[in-house]
Coordinates of C-alpha atoms in Angstrom, one line a residue:
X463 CA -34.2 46.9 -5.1
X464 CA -34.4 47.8 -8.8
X465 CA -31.8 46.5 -11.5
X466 CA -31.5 48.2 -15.0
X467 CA -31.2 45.8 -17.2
X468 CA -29.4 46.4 -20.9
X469 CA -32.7 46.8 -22.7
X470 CA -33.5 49.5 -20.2
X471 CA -36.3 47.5 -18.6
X472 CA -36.1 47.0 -14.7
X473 CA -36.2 43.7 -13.2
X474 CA -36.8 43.2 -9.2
X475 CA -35.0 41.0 -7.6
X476 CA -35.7 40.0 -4.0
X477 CA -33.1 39.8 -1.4
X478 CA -34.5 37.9 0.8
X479 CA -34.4 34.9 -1.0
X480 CA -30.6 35.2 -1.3
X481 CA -29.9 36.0 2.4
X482 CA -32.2 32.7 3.5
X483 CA -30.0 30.6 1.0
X484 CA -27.0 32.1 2.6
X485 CA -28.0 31.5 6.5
X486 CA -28.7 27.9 5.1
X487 CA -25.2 27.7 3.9
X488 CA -23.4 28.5 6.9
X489 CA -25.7 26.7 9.1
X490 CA -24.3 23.9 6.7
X491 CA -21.0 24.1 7.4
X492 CA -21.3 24.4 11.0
X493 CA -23.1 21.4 10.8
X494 CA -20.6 19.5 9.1
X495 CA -18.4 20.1 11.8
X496 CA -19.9 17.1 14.2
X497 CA -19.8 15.2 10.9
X498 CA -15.9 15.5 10.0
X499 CA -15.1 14.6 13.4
X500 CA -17.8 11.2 13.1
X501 CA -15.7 10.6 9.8
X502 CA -12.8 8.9 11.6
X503 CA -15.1 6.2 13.4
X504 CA -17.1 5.7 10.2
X505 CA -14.7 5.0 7.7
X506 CA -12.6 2.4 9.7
X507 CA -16.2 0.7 10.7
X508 CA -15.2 -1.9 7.6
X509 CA -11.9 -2.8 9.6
X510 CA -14.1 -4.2 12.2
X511 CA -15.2 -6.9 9.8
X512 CA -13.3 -9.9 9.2
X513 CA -15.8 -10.5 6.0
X514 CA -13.7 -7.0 4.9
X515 CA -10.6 -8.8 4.4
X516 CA -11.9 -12.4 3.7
X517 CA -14.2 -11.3 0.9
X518 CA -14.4 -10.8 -2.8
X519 CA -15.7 -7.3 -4.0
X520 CA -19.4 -6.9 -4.5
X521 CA -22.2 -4.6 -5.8
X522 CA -23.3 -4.4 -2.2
X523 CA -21.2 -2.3 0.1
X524 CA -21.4 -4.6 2.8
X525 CA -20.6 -7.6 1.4
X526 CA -17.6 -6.0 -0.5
X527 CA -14.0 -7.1 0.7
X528 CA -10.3 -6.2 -0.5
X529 CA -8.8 -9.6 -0.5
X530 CA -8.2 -9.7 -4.2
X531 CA -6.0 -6.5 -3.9
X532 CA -4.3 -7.3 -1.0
X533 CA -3.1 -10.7 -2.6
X534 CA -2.5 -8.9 -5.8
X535 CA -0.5 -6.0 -4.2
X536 CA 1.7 -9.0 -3.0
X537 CA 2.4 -10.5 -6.0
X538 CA 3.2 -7.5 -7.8
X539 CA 5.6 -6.2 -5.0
X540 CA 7.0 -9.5 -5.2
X541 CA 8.4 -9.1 -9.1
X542 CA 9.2 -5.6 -8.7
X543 CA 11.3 -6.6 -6.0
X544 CA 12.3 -9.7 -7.9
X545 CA 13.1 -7.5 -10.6
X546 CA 14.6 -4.4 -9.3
X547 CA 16.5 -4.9 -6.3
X548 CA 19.2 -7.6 -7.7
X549 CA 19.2 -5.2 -10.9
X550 CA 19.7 -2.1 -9.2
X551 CA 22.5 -3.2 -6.1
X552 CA 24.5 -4.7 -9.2
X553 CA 24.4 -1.5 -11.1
X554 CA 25.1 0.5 -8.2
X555 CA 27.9 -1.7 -7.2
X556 CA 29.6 -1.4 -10.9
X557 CA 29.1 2.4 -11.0
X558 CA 30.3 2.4 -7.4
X559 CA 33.6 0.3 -7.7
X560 CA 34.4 -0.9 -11.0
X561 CA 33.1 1.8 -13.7
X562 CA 35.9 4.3 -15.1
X563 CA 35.4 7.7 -13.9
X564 CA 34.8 9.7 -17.4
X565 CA 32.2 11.4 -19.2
X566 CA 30.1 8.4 -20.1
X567 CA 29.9 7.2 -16.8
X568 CA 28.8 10.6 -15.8
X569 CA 26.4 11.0 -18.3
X570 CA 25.1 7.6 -17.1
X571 CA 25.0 8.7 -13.3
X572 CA 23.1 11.6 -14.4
X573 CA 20.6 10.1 -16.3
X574 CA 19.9 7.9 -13.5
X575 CA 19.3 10.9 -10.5
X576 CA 17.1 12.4 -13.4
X577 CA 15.3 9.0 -14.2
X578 CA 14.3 8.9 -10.6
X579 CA 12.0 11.9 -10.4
X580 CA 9.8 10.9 -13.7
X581 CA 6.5 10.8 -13.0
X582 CA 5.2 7.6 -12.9
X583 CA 2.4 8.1 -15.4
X584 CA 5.6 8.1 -18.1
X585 CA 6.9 4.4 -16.6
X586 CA 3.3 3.2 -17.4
X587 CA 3.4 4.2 -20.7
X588 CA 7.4 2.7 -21.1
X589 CA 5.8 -0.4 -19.5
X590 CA 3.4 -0.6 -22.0
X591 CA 5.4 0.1 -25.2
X592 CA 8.2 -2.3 -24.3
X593 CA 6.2 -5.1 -22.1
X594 CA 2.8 -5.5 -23.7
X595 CA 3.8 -4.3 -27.8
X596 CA 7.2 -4.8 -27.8
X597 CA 7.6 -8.4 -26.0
X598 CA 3.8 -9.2 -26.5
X599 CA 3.6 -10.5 -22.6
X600 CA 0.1 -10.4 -21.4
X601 CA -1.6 -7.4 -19.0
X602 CA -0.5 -9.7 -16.4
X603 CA 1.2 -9.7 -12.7
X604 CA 4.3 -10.1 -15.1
X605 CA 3.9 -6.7 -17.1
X606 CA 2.9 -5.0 -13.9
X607 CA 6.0 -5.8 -11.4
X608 CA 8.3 -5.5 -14.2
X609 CA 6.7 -1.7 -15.0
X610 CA 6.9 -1.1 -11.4
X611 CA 10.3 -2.5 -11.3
X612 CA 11.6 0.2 -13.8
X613 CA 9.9 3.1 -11.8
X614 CA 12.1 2.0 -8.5
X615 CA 15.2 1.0 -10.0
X616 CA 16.8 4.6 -10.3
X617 CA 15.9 4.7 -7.1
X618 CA 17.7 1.0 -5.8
X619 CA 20.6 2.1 -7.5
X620 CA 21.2 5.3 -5.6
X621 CA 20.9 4.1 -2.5
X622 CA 22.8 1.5 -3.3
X623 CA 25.8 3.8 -3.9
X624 CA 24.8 6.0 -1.3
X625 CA 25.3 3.2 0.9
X626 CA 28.6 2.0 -0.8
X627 CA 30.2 5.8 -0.6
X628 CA 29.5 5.7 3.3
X629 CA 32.3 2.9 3.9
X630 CA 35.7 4.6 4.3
X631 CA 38.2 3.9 1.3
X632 CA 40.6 2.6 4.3
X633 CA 38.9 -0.8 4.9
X634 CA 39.2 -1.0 0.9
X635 CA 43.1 -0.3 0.9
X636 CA 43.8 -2.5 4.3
X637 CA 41.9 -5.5 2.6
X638 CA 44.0 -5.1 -0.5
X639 CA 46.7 -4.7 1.2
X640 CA 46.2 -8.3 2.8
X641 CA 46.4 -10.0 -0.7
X642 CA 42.7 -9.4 -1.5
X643 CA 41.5 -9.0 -4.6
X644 CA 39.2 -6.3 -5.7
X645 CA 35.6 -8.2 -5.8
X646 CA 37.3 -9.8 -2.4
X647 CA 37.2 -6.2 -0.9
X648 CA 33.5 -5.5 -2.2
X649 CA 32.7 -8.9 -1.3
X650 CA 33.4 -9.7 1.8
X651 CA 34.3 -6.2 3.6
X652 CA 32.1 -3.1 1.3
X653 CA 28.8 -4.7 1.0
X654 CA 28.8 -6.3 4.8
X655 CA 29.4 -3.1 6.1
X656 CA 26.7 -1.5 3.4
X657 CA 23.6 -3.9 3.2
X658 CA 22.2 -1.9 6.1
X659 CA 22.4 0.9 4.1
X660 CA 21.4 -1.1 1.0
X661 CA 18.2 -3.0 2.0
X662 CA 17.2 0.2 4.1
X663 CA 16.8 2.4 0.4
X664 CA 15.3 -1.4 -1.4
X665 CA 12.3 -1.1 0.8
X666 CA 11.5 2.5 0.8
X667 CA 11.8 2.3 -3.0
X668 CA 8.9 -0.5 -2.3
X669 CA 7.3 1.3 -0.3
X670 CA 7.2 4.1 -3.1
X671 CA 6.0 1.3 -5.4
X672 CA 3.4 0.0 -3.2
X673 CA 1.0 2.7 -3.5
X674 CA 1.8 3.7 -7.5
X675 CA -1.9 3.5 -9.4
X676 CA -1.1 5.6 -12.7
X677 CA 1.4 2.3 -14.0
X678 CA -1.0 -0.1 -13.3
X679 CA -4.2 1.5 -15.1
X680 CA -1.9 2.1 -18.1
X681 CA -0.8 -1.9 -17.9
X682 CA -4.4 -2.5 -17.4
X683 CA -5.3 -3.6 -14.0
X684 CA -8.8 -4.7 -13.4
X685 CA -11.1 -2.4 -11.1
X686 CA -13.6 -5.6 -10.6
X687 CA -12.1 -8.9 -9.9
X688 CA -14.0 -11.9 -8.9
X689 CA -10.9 -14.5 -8.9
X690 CA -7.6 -14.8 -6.6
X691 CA -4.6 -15.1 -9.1
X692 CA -3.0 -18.6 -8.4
X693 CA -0.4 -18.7 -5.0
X694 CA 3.3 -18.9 -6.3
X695 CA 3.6 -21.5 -4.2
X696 CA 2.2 -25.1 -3.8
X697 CA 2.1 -28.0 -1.4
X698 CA 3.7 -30.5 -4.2
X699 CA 7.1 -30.2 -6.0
X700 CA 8.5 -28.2 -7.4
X701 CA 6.2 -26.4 -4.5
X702 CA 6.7 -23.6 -7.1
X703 CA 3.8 -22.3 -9.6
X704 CA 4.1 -19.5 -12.1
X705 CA 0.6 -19.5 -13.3
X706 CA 0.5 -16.4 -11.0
X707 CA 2.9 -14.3 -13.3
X708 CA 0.3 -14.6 -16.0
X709 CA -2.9 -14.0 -14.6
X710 CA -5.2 -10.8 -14.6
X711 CA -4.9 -8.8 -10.8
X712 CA -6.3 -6.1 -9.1
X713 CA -4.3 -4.1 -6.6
X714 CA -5.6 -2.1 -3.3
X715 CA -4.9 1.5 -5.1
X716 CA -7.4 0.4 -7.8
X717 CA -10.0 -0.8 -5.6
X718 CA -9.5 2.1 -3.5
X719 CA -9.9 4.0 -6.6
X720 CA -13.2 1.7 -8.0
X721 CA -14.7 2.3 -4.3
X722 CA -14.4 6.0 -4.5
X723 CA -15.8 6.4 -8.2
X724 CA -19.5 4.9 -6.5
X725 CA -22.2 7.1 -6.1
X726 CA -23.0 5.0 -2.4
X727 CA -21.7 6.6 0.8
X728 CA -21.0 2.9 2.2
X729 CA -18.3 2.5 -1.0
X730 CA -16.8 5.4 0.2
X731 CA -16.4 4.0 3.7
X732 CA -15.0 0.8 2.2
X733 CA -12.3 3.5 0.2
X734 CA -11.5 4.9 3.4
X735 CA -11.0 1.8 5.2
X736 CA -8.7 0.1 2.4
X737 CA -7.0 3.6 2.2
X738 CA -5.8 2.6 5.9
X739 CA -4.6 -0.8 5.0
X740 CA -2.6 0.8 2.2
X741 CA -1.0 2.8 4.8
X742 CA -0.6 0.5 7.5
X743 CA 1.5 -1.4 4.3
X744 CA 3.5 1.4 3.8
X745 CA 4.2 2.2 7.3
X746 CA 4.8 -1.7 8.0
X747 CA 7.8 -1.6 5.2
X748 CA 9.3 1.7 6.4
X749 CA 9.2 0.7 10.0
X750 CA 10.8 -2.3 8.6
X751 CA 13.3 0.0 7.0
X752 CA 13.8 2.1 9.7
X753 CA 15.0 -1.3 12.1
X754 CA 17.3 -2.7 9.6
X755 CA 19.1 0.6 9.6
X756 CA 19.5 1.2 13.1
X757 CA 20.6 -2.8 13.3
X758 CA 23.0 -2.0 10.6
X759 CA 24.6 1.5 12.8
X760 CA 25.1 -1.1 16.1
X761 CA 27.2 -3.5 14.3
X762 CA 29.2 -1.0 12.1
X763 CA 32.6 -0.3 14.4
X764 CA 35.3 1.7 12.8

């Protein structure tokens, strides 16, 4: 076949060469077929390995483990939910029960739906300006569950009021009506008959922070750790040790994320593999959420 080119001079071009690199292709990608259905067995190979979960990361594959993220994931879950859930069920129970109805409250309660689909790219960077420049704390376990305690809070606090709205206004009025005051009513008949309700939306807004990465990178978690942060809690009194809110952490997202970045294939199974823990986390805390709210249903009778 002949081409005219611009100049006016003819150039061949032989096709033959371009329908051999085609049949190449798609014998390709039928053979990647076998291959995506092997993927499954590879990738969760790691799991098999006790080494997997007992073991530092490394520059070899194989001797590569998550432990350092799994123990950092748990300590930065346990200051956002330090952080956020006592926050949050407060606010919700003032906007609930106690704040005026006007325009500022409203103004309030619509800042807070909006605040709950920001992207959490945005917290990071709020993290950073008001944890690390504004209070000077370190990139630390600290900054971290606090950041990721302001990305759930919108989210404790409407749940919490979802949970509040669901009692009827009749176990309210019968309670006053007894001689109970107002924080009597909340306290001892609204939030029994809401906590279901109230833990249920705490732990999926965990769940939510479990698996957040964009925060973290802006706070500055590490993608290579060769340390375990200290254990928050000790042997000897006051069997309590904050040395842990201070020290640099890595989280499973980040190794995840290290893992994949690697040019070798054996990374990529370790990715995989922690990709599965991640999600056997999540599923663990809404399962978890799931059974406190169906416990909560059979001992609700009104």
């Amino acid at each position: 076949m002949r081409l005219e080119l611009s100049d006016g001079k003819g150039g061949q071009i032989n096709l033959s060469q371009f329908e051999g690199r085609r049949v190449a292709v798609d014998a390709g990608r039928r053979g990647r077929k076998p291959a995506l259905a092997l993927i499954t067995a590879t990738d969760i190979a790691p799991l098999r390995s006790r080494s997997f979960f007992a073991s530092m990361p490394s520059m070899s594959p194989s001797r590569a483990g998550i432990l350092p993220g799994v123990v950092g994931t748990l300590l930065v879950m346990l200051v956002t939910m330090i952080f956020a859930i006592p926050l949050g069920v407060a606010a919700g129970i003032y906007l609930e029960e106690y704040a005026p109805k006007n325009k500022f409250t409203a103004l309030i309660e619509l800042n807070i739906a909006n605040l709950a689909g920001v992207p959490s790219i945005i917290w990071g960077l709020a993290g950073l300006a008001l944890f690390i420049f504004a209070l000077h704390l370190e990139r630390s376990v600290l900054s971290a569950g606090l950041t990721l305690g302001l990305l759930v809070l919108p989210i404790v606090i409407i749940s919490t009021r979802e949970a509040i709205r669901a009692v009827p206004n009749t176990v309210r009025e019968a309670a006053v009506a007894l001689g109970a005051t107002r924080w009597q009513a909340t306290r001892y008949h609204v939030l029994p008959y809401s906590l279901g309700g109230i833990l249920t939306g705490s732990i999926i807004a965990m769940s939510r922070a479990i698996g957040e990465t964009a925060p973290l990178v802006v706070i500055g978690a590490v993608l290579f750790i060769s340390f375990l942060p200290p254990w928050p809690v000790q042997p000897q009194p006051p069997f309590v040790n904050l040395e842990f809110l201070n020290s640099k952490f890595t989280v499973v997202p980040m190794q995840i994320f290290d893992w994949v970045s690697r040019p070798q294939p054996e990374f990529h199974a370790n990715a995989a593999a922690a990709s599965l823990v991640l999600l056997a986390m999540t599923l663990g805390l809404n399962a978890i959420a799931i059974a406190l709210r169906f416990r909560a249903r059979k001992s609700i009778k009104w």
